[in-house]
XYZ file of C-alpha atoms in Angstrom:
160
model
C -15.883 10.815 0.152
C -18.954 9.590 -1.393
C -21.066 12.833 -0.504
C -20.620 16.449 0.006
C -21.197 16.807 3.677
C -18.798 16.687 6.682
C -17.141 13.315 6.787
C -17.912 10.854 9.727
C -15.416 9.379 11.982
C -15.193 6.135 9.957
C -14.527 7.937 6.773
C -11.752 10.135 8.425
C -10.082 7.189 10.177
C -7.749 7.509 13.277
C -4.014 6.623 14.105
C -2.509 6.073 17.300
C 0.594 8.163 16.947
C 1.273 11.647 15.145
C 4.843 12.824 15.596
C 7.508 14.941 13.921
C 10.716 13.161 13.167
C 13.872 14.072 11.224
C 14.885 11.764 8.611
C 18.093 12.615 7.259
C 17.993 16.568 7.012
C 14.117 16.454 6.334
C 11.457 16.712 8.927
C 8.651 14.430 8.316
C 5.123 14.308 9.996
C 4.703 10.631 10.955
C 1.249 8.995 11.179
C 1.529 5.623 12.973
C -1.213 2.784 13.281
C 0.030 0.362 15.838
C -3.251 -1.878 15.548
C -2.415 -4.913 13.624
C -5.885 -5.191 11.859
C -4.882 -2.019 9.780
C -5.376 -2.076 6.179
C -3.066 0.812 5.595
C 0.607 0.834 5.372
C 3.114 3.610 4.374
C 6.593 2.991 2.717
C 9.037 5.913 2.758
C 11.353 5.971 -0.363
C 14.572 7.809 -0.124
C 17.361 8.203 -2.738
C 20.340 10.126 -3.764
C 18.774 11.223 -7.076
C 15.105 11.546 -8.274
C 15.781 8.743 -10.671
C 16.845 6.303 -8.026
C 13.710 7.201 -6.062
C 11.645 6.706 -8.934
C 13.023 3.133 -9.784
C 12.556 2.310 -6.208
C 9.027 3.500 -6.267
C 8.344 1.394 -9.331
C 9.784 -1.688 -7.571
C 7.666 -1.399 -4.447
C 4.779 -0.892 -6.899
C 5.199 -3.944 -8.847
C 5.894 -5.832 -5.549
C 2.595 -4.573 -4.057
C 0.542 -5.605 -7.472
C 2.180 -8.945 -7.610
C 1.296 -9.752 -3.914
C -2.142 -8.509 -4.625
C -2.476 -10.729 -7.637
C -1.152 -13.745 -5.862
C -3.592 -13.261 -2.911
C -6.351 -13.362 -5.395
C -5.456 -15.965 -7.606
C -2.676 -18.454 -6.289
C -2.170 -20.163 -9.487
C 1.505 -19.737 -10.702
C 3.747 -20.683 -13.950
C 6.910 -22.057 -13.253
C 9.769 -19.728 -14.143
C 13.486 -20.363 -14.496
C 12.873 -21.431 -18.250
C 10.485 -24.415 -17.059
C 7.497 -23.471 -18.827
C 9.339 -22.663 -21.905
C 11.006 -26.099 -22.078
C 7.812 -27.752 -21.545
C 5.864 -26.002 -24.260
C 8.803 -26.443 -26.425
C 8.723 -30.434 -25.957
C 5.030 -30.260 -26.604
C 5.314 -28.206 -29.712
C 8.228 -30.422 -30.971
C 5.922 -33.493 -30.593
C 3.339 -31.753 -32.673
C 6.010 -30.982 -35.467
C 6.957 -34.635 -35.611
C 3.354 -35.667 -36.344
C 2.784 -32.638 -38.789
C 2.632 -33.580 -42.607
C 4.985 -32.038 -45.173
C 7.020 -28.820 -44.704
C 4.970 -27.583 -41.721
C 6.835 -29.775 -39.494
C 10.029 -27.856 -39.974
C 8.144 -24.491 -39.084
C 6.868 -26.187 -36.155
C 9.988 -27.493 -34.980
C 11.824 -24.227 -35.384
C 9.251 -22.606 -33.186
C 9.670 -25.211 -30.557
C 13.587 -24.597 -30.802
C 12.867 -20.721 -30.420
C 11.242 -21.478 -27.319
C 14.289 -22.896 -25.962
C 15.984 -19.518 -25.969
C 14.715 -18.424 -22.399
C 16.512 -21.359 -20.722
C 19.552 -20.892 -22.813
C 20.052 -17.423 -22.077
C 19.533 -18.057 -18.375
C 22.118 -20.628 -18.438
C 24.630 -18.698 -20.321
C 24.023 -15.705 -18.078
C 24.853 -17.711 -14.971
C 28.066 -18.805 -16.665
C 26.833 -22.551 -17.536
C 27.303 -24.405 -20.713
C 23.980 -24.151 -22.329
C 24.008 -27.276 -24.408
C 24.591 -29.211 -21.095
C 21.913 -27.374 -19.271
C 19.369 -27.653 -21.921
C 20.072 -31.694 -21.942
C 19.671 -31.704 -18.412
C 16.425 -29.700 -18.661
C 15.017 -32.125 -21.360
C 16.189 -35.088 -19.612
C 14.197 -33.812 -16.423
C 11.157 -33.112 -18.440
C 11.215 -36.369 -20.270
C 11.169 -37.990 -16.697
C 7.867 -36.265 -15.983
C 9.026 -33.168 -13.986
C 7.516 -30.169 -15.681
C 8.565 -27.743 -13.079
C 12.341 -28.080 -13.629
C 14.100 -25.023 -14.585
C 17.646 -23.440 -14.553
C 18.930 -22.839 -11.017
C 21.266 -19.819 -11.675
C 23.011 -19.833 -8.335
C 23.695 -23.456 -8.264
C 24.465 -23.893 -11.915
C 21.933 -27.051 -12.051
C 18.388 -27.783 -12.656
C 15.912 -27.212 -9.784
C 11.991 -27.463 -9.165
C 11.210 -23.675 -10.197
C 7.783 -23.993 -7.992
C 9.737 -24.538 -4.738
């Protein structure tokens, strides 16, 4: 409240339903807004332990903030190792043109960028060498959004 005086109706807000409901063995007071235009939402988090509740709360908080970020700026970076492979290709080409011993350091950095898609493919039970060669071939074919599909064990467009 911006001022020290009794709040106005708009500052207090309103709701359509107030009721007491039992959730599990706990009585809760539920304030329910049935209008679609409401900007307020409530999520009730329950868990068998405090740690579990805190983990779920953190996940919900992350999801809400990610959605807010997406709403404000809809630009995305491709996941699934696609961005790392594309940057690795660019850095490797830079290394080819670098003079002297610098080229070795630059090319090793490009190789280090490939660790993300390598680990993704390993953790999904795929052969990392085969997956990296498939990714490189796809990126050479002007498909910068191709990454590791951990469900199918193939490459996929990570922006879809």
